Amino acid sequence: MPAETLHDWNLSPEEAIALQKRMAGRIEREDRLGPVRHIAGVDIGFEQGGEITRAAVVVLAWPGDPLAGLEIVEQVVHREPTRMPYIPGLLSFREIPAALEAFGQLVTRPELVMVDGQGIAHPRRLGVASHLGLWLDLPTIGVAKSRLCGVHDEVPEARGESTPLRHRGETIGAVLRTRVGVKPLFVSLGHRISLETSLDWVVKCLGRTKLPEPTRLADRLASRRGPLPRPAD
């Protein structure tokens, strides 16, 4: 599924930082997406003390059944040895190789991807969602549970309310309240999509929990020993 080979993975931290700065200029911050029929959710984590990288991808049909929720079309979990040690700000170089292998196993090509992680809400404007979007040449959205950088005002308590996330004089994302009385999410555009449209899609994909369904199900798949049940199962 990767549209092109962007770079090698055998890089020093200094080379990776320089590459981030160059690739950040390639991120498209305006909408370039057509009709969305399938949305992928991505969750990337680690096992065995960080020795193994685990990438879970769930593809959902949109709009799906309004009563049953979004229908699971495909699901993949890929594990491989971790290629880079943990270095703050360079997490995408540690995570994306496994994610690309997982996407390579899909039959269905999604039109939109939601990633559990940052998009441009990153000190060098290239978080995992942006980096993955460049590799896949797909619209991507970063949906993170915590803040990596930036400042923001208090978020109103009502579901769907948000406030801008700013860093060095630039709006890099939004802090979104998805449930009353629950800590907000940090949403940022990844690639080929605007912040406004990113927020709209995250809100449209909310169910009864804090996370939008694509990343919630990817997280659930990653934590299970077997596949997620499908509606007909």
mmCIF file of C-alpha atoms in Angstrom:
data_model
loop_
_atom_site.group_PDB
_atom_site.id
_atom_site.type_symbol
_atom_site.label_atom_id
_atom_site.label_comp_id
_atom_site.label_asym_id
_atom_site.label_seq_id
_atom_site.Cartn_x
_atom_site.Cartn_y
_atom_site.Cartn_z
ATOM 1 C CA MET A 1 0.000 0.000 0.000
ATOM 2 C CA PRO A 2 2.802 2.585 0.569
ATOM 3 C CA ALA A 3 2.680 4.954 -2.395
ATOM 4 C CA GLU A 4 6.429 5.580 -2.519
ATOM 5 C CA THR A 5 9.646 4.936 -0.667
ATOM 6 C CA LEU A 6 10.410 8.147 1.179
ATOM 7 C CA HIS A 7 13.636 7.262 2.932
ATOM 8 C CA ASP A 8 15.722 4.554 4.566
ATOM 9 C CA TRP A 9 15.108 3.646 8.209
ATOM 10 C CA ASN A 10 18.729 3.093 9.165
ATOM 11 C CA LEU A 11 19.312 6.674 10.337
ATOM 12 C CA SER A 12 21.150 8.320 13.187
ATOM 13 C CA PRO A 13 19.107 10.630 15.434
ATOM 14 C CA GLU A 14 20.754 13.643 13.795
ATOM 15 C CA GLU A 15 19.868 12.377 10.319
ATOM 16 C CA ALA A 16 16.289 11.644 11.422
ATOM 17 C CA ILE A 17 15.832 15.170 12.804
ATOM 18 C CA ALA A 18 17.163 16.726 9.597
ATOM 19 C CA LEU A 19 14.834 14.514 7.579
ATOM 20 C CA GLN A 20 11.848 15.539 9.715
ATOM 21 C CA LYS A 21 12.531 19.190 9.013
ATOM 22 C CA ARG A 22 12.656 18.557 5.267
ATOM 23 C CA MET A 23 9.560 16.337 5.161
ATOM 24 C CA ALA A 24 7.481 18.737 7.245
ATOM 25 C CA GLY A 25 7.473 21.081 4.248
ATOM 26 C CA ARG A 26 5.702 18.402 2.206
ATOM 27 C CA ILE A 27 2.699 18.149 4.518
ATOM 28 C CA GLU A 28 -0.519 19.340 2.848
ATOM 29 C CA ARG A 29 -2.644 21.252 5.341
ATOM 30 C CA GLU A 30 -5.682 21.749 3.121
ATOM 31 C CA ASP A 31 -8.339 19.226 2.140
ATOM 32 C CA ARG A 32 -7.412 16.819 -0.612
ATOM 33 C CA LEU A 33 -9.733 13.920 -0.062
ATOM 34 C CA GLY A 34 -12.589 12.553 -2.091
ATOM 35 C CA PRO A 35 -15.642 10.588 -0.961
ATOM 36 C CA VAL A 36 -14.881 8.537 2.139
ATOM 37 C CA ARG A 37 -16.125 4.952 2.029
ATOM 38 C CA HIS A 38 -13.616 3.394 4.406
ATOM 39 C CA ILE A 39 -11.798 4.789 7.445
ATOM 40 C CA ALA A 40 -8.777 3.108 8.998
ATOM 41 C CA GLY A 41 -7.870 3.362 12.657
ATOM 42 C CA VAL A 42 -4.246 2.809 13.675
ATOM 43 C CA ASP A 43 -2.740 2.030 17.061
ATOM 44 C CA ILE A 44 0.997 1.386 17.475
ATOM 45 C CA GLY A 45 2.539 0.076 20.666
ATOM 46 C CA PHE A 46 5.353 -2.029 22.046
ATOM 47 C CA GLU A 47 5.810 -5.394 23.695
ATOM 48 C CA GLN A 48 8.584 -7.246 25.514
ATOM 49 C CA GLY A 49 10.010 -4.111 27.068
ATOM 50 C CA GLY A 50 10.040 -2.252 23.762
ATOM 51 C CA GLU A 51 11.839 -4.973 21.817
ATOM 52 C CA ILE A 52 8.786 -5.675 19.631
ATOM 53 C CA THR A 53 6.714 -3.049 17.808
ATOM 54 C CA ARG A 54 3.029 -3.898 17.382
ATOM 55 C CA ALA A 55 0.850 -2.149 14.793
ATOM 56 C CA ALA A 56 -2.916 -2.687 14.742
ATOM 57 C CA VAL A 57 -5.036 -1.433 11.826
ATOM 58 C CA VAL A 58 -8.831 -1.665 11.647
ATOM 59 C CA VAL A 59 -10.709 -0.681 8.475
ATOM 60 C CA LEU A 60 -14.315 0.431 8.953
ATOM 61 C CA ALA A 61 -17.057 1.009 6.399
ATOM 62 C CA TRP A 62 -18.487 4.532 6.343
ATOM 63 C CA PRO A 63 -21.219 5.519 7.000
ATOM 64 C CA GLY A 64 -22.012 2.016 8.222
ATOM 65 C CA ASP A 65 -25.173 1.086 10.063
ATOM 66 C CA PRO A 66 -26.254 3.989 12.303
ATOM 67 C CA LEU A 67 -27.712 1.503 14.790
ATOM 68 C CA ALA A 68 -24.903 -1.056 14.815
ATOM 69 C CA GLY A 69 -22.096 1.458 14.431
ATOM 70 C CA LEU A 70 -19.257 1.417 11.934
ATOM 71 C CA GLU A 71 -18.835 -2.025 10.378
ATOM 72 C CA ILE A 72 -15.428 -3.707 10.579
ATOM 73 C CA VAL A 73 -14.248 -4.617 7.084
ATOM 74 C CA GLU A 74 -10.656 -5.668 7.784
ATOM 75 C CA GLN A 75 -8.282 -5.916 10.708
ATOM 76 C CA VAL A 76 -4.554 -6.602 10.865
ATOM 77 C CA VAL A 77 -2.018 -6.861 13.674
ATOM 78 C CA HIS A 78 1.649 -6.910 12.662
ATOM 79 C CA ARG A 79 4.591 -7.420 15.015
ATOM 80 C CA GLU A 80 8.266 -6.983 14.230
ATOM 81 C CA PRO A 81 11.529 -6.206 16.059
ATOM 82 C CA THR A 82 11.775 -2.538 17.017
ATOM 83 C CA ARG A 83 14.214 -0.678 14.774
ATOM 84 C CA MET A 84 15.030 2.436 16.808
ATOM 85 C CA PRO A 85 15.354 3.065 20.553
ATOM 86 C CA TYR A 86 13.003 5.520 22.228
ATOM 87 C CA ILE A 87 14.140 9.076 21.474
ATOM 88 C CA PRO A 88 11.791 11.987 22.315
ATOM 89 C CA GLY A 89 10.485 13.614 19.138
ATOM 90 C CA LEU A 90 11.487 10.701 16.892
ATOM 91 C CA LEU A 91 8.762 8.239 17.823
ATOM 92 C CA SER A 92 7.483 7.949 14.242
ATOM 93 C CA PHE A 93 10.792 6.417 13.128
ATOM 94 C CA ARG A 94 10.284 3.779 15.810
ATOM 95 C CA GLU A 95 6.608 3.103 15.019
ATOM 96 C CA ILE A 96 5.954 3.504 11.302
ATOM 97 C CA PRO A 97 7.867 0.513 9.847
ATOM 98 C CA ALA A 98 5.459 -1.883 11.588
ATOM 99 C CA ALA A 99 2.463 0.244 10.568
ATOM 100 C CA LEU A 100 3.521 0.135 6.914
ATOM 101 C CA GLU A 101 3.772 -3.647 7.060
ATOM 102 C CA ALA A 102 0.264 -3.803 8.520
ATOM 103 C CA PHE A 103 -1.130 -1.554 5.783
ATOM 104 C CA GLY A 104 0.643 -3.718 3.210
ATOM 105 C CA GLN A 105 -1.520 -6.661 4.297
ATOM 106 C CA LEU A 106 -4.809 -4.847 3.693
ATOM 107 C CA VAL A 107 -7.019 -5.637 0.729
ATOM 108 C CA THR A 108 -9.160 -2.515 1.189
ATOM 109 C CA ARG A 109 -7.505 0.867 0.682
ATOM 110 C CA PRO A 110 -9.110 3.398 3.046
ATOM 111 C CA GLU A 111 -9.756 6.967 1.983
ATOM 112 C CA LEU A 112 -9.065 8.375 5.462
ATOM 113 C CA VAL A 113 -6.778 7.265 8.306
ATOM 114 C CA MET A 114 -7.024 8.147 12.008
ATOM 115 C CA VAL A 115 -3.851 7.547 14.002
ATOM 116 C CA ASP A 116 -3.469 7.269 17.761
ATOM 117 C CA GLY A 117 -0.756 9.925 17.944
ATOM 118 C CA GLN A 118 0.213 13.399 16.811
ATOM 119 C CA GLY A 119 -0.076 14.941 13.359
ATOM 120 C CA ILE A 120 1.579 18.353 12.992
ATOM 121 C CA ALA A 121 1.209 18.960 16.752
ATOM 122 C CA HIS A 122 4.901 18.139 17.037
ATOM 123 C CA PRO A 123 7.908 20.401 17.679
ATOM 124 C CA ARG A 124 9.092 19.872 14.083
ATOM 125 C CA ARG A 125 5.542 19.476 12.680
ATOM 126 C CA LEU A 126 5.985 15.825 11.758
ATOM 127 C CA GLY A 127 4.324 13.473 14.210
ATOM 128 C CA VAL A 128 3.465 9.879 13.444
ATOM 129 C CA ALA A 129 0.165 10.702 11.666
ATOM 130 C CA SER A 130 1.869 13.189 9.338
ATOM 131 C CA HIS A 131 4.837 10.916 8.686
ATOM 132 C CA LEU A 132 2.536 7.962 7.946
ATOM 133 C CA GLY A 133 0.353 10.129 5.706
ATOM 134 C CA LEU A 134 3.357 10.970 3.538
ATOM 135 C CA TRP A 135 4.297 7.310 3.188
ATOM 136 C CA LEU A 136 0.745 6.231 2.310
ATOM 137 C CA ASP A 137 -0.195 9.377 0.357
ATOM 138 C CA LEU A 138 -3.520 9.352 2.194
ATOM 139 C CA PRO A 139 -5.408 11.906 4.290
ATOM 140 C CA THR A 140 -4.479 11.296 7.916
ATOM 141 C CA ILE A 141 -5.587 12.706 11.268
ATOM 142 C CA GLY A 142 -3.674 12.624 14.538
ATOM 143 C CA VAL A 143 -5.805 11.814 17.593
ATOM 144 C CA ALA A 144 -3.660 11.879 20.732
ATOM 145 C CA LYS A 145 -4.551 11.340 24.366
ATOM 146 C CA SER A 146 -1.863 13.717 25.625
ATOM 147 C CA ARG A 147 -0.119 16.930 24.574
ATOM 148 C CA LEU A 148 3.364 16.820 23.085
ATOM 149 C CA CYS A 149 3.840 20.577 22.691
ATOM 150 C CA GLY A 150 1.849 23.793 22.632
ATOM 151 C CA VAL A 151 -0.479 25.691 24.955
ATOM 152 C CA HIS A 152 -4.243 26.096 25.062
ATOM 153 C CA ASP A 153 -7.076 27.684 26.996
ATOM 154 C CA GLU A 154 -9.570 25.731 29.067
ATOM 155 C CA VAL A 155 -11.843 23.547 26.957
ATOM 156 C CA PRO A 156 -15.604 24.052 27.462
ATOM 157 C CA GLU A 157 -17.288 21.058 29.106
ATOM 158 C CA ALA A 158 -19.870 20.340 26.407
ATOM 159 C CA ARG A 159 -19.272 17.382 24.092
ATOM 160 C CA GLY A 160 -17.842 18.519 20.756
ATOM 161 C CA GLU A 161 -16.398 21.791 22.083
ATOM 162 C CA SER A 162 -12.765 22.592 21.320
ATOM 163 C CA THR A 163 -10.087 25.227 21.756
ATOM 164 C CA PRO A 164 -7.000 25.897 19.591
ATOM 165 C CA LEU A 165 -3.654 24.345 20.430
ATOM 166 C CA ARG A 166 -0.851 26.845 19.702
ATOM 167 C CA HIS A 167 2.908 26.559 19.523
ATOM 168 C CA ARG A 168 5.401 29.300 18.593
ATOM 169 C CA GLY A 169 2.636 31.564 17.343
ATOM 170 C CA GLU A 170 1.031 28.905 15.140
ATOM 171 C CA THR A 171 -2.178 26.915 15.550
ATOM 172 C CA ILE A 172 -1.039 23.301 15.364
ATOM 173 C CA GLY A 173 -4.210 21.519 16.463
ATOM 174 C CA ALA A 174 -7.261 21.593 18.659
ATOM 175 C CA VAL A 175 -8.097 20.311 22.116
ATOM 176 C CA LEU A 176 -11.436 18.516 21.774
ATOM 177 C CA ARG A 177 -13.905 17.587 24.501
ATOM 178 C CA THR A 178 -15.421 14.249 23.509
ATOM 179 C CA ARG A 179 -17.212 13.450 26.782
ATOM 180 C CA VAL A 180 -18.445 15.665 29.591
ATOM 181 C CA GLY A 181 -16.206 15.438 32.625
ATOM 182 C CA VAL A 182 -13.489 13.491 30.778
ATOM 183 C CA LYS A 183 -10.056 14.751 29.766
ATOM 184 C CA PRO A 184 -10.035 16.070 26.176
ATOM 185 C CA LEU A 185 -8.218 14.710 23.126
ATOM 186 C CA PHE A 186 -5.561 16.492 21.089
ATOM 187 C CA VAL A 187 -6.501 16.538 17.414
ATOM 188 C CA SER A 188 -4.175 17.691 14.663
ATOM 189 C CA LEU A 189 -4.135 17.348 10.924
ATOM 190 C CA GLY A 190 -1.783 14.729 9.594
ATOM 191 C CA HIS A 191 -1.628 15.137 5.821
ATOM 192 C CA ARG A 192 -3.972 16.110 2.961
ATOM 193 C CA ILE A 193 -6.651 17.451 5.304
ATOM 194 C CA SER A 194 -7.403 20.685 7.154
ATOM 195 C CA LEU A 195 -7.737 21.045 10.906
ATOM 196 C CA GLU A 196 -11.407 21.996 10.550
ATOM 197 C CA THR A 197 -12.176 18.864 8.543
ATOM 198 C CA SER A 198 -10.084 16.746 10.911
ATOM 199 C CA LEU A 199 -12.192 17.914 13.851
ATOM 200 C CA ASP A 200 -15.389 17.299 11.919
ATOM 201 C CA TRP A 201 -14.418 13.692 11.162
ATOM 202 C CA VAL A 202 -13.336 12.960 14.722
ATOM 203 C CA VAL A 203 -16.655 14.234 16.069
ATOM 204 C CA LYS A 204 -18.620 12.269 13.459
ATOM 205 C CA CYS A 205 -16.821 9.080 14.495
ATOM 206 C CA LEU A 206 -17.455 9.450 18.217
ATOM 207 C CA GLY A 207 -19.425 6.726 19.929
ATOM 208 C CA ARG A 208 -20.130 6.383 23.626
ATOM 209 C CA THR A 209 -16.500 6.483 24.726
ATOM 210 C CA LYS A 210 -13.777 9.122 24.788
ATOM 211 C CA LEU A 211 -12.061 7.966 21.599
ATOM 212 C CA PRO A 212 -13.419 8.048 18.045
ATOM 213 C CA GLU A 213 -14.394 4.562 16.908
ATOM 214 C CA PRO A 214 -11.504 3.990 14.445
ATOM 215 C CA THR A 215 -8.748 4.493 17.027
ATOM 216 C CA ARG A 216 -10.813 2.944 19.834
ATOM 217 C CA LEU A 217 -11.213 -0.276 17.869
ATOM 218 C CA ALA A 218 -7.569 -0.275 16.796
ATOM 219 C CA ASP A 219 -6.561 0.078 20.445
ATOM 220 C CA ARG A 220 -8.957 -2.733 21.377
ATOM 221 C CA LEU A 221 -7.580 -4.963 18.612
ATOM 222 C CA ALA A 222 -4.031 -4.307 19.774
ATOM 223 C CA SER A 223 -4.892 -5.402 23.314
ATOM 224 C CA ARG A 224 -6.680 -8.640 22.325
ATOM 225 C CA ARG A 225 -5.177 -12.010 21.509
ATOM 226 C CA GLY A 226 -7.613 -12.581 18.675
ATOM 227 C CA PRO A 227 -9.566 -10.583 16.079
ATOM 228 C CA LEU A 228 -12.401 -8.244 16.938
ATOM 229 C CA PRO A 229 -15.891 -9.698 16.474
ATOM 230 C CA ARG A 230 -17.713 -8.469 13.388
ATOM 231 C CA PRO A 231 -21.414 -7.514 13.470
ATOM 232 C CA ALA A 232 -22.454 -10.837 11.921
ATOM 233 C CA ASP A 233 -20.238 -12.904 14.244
#
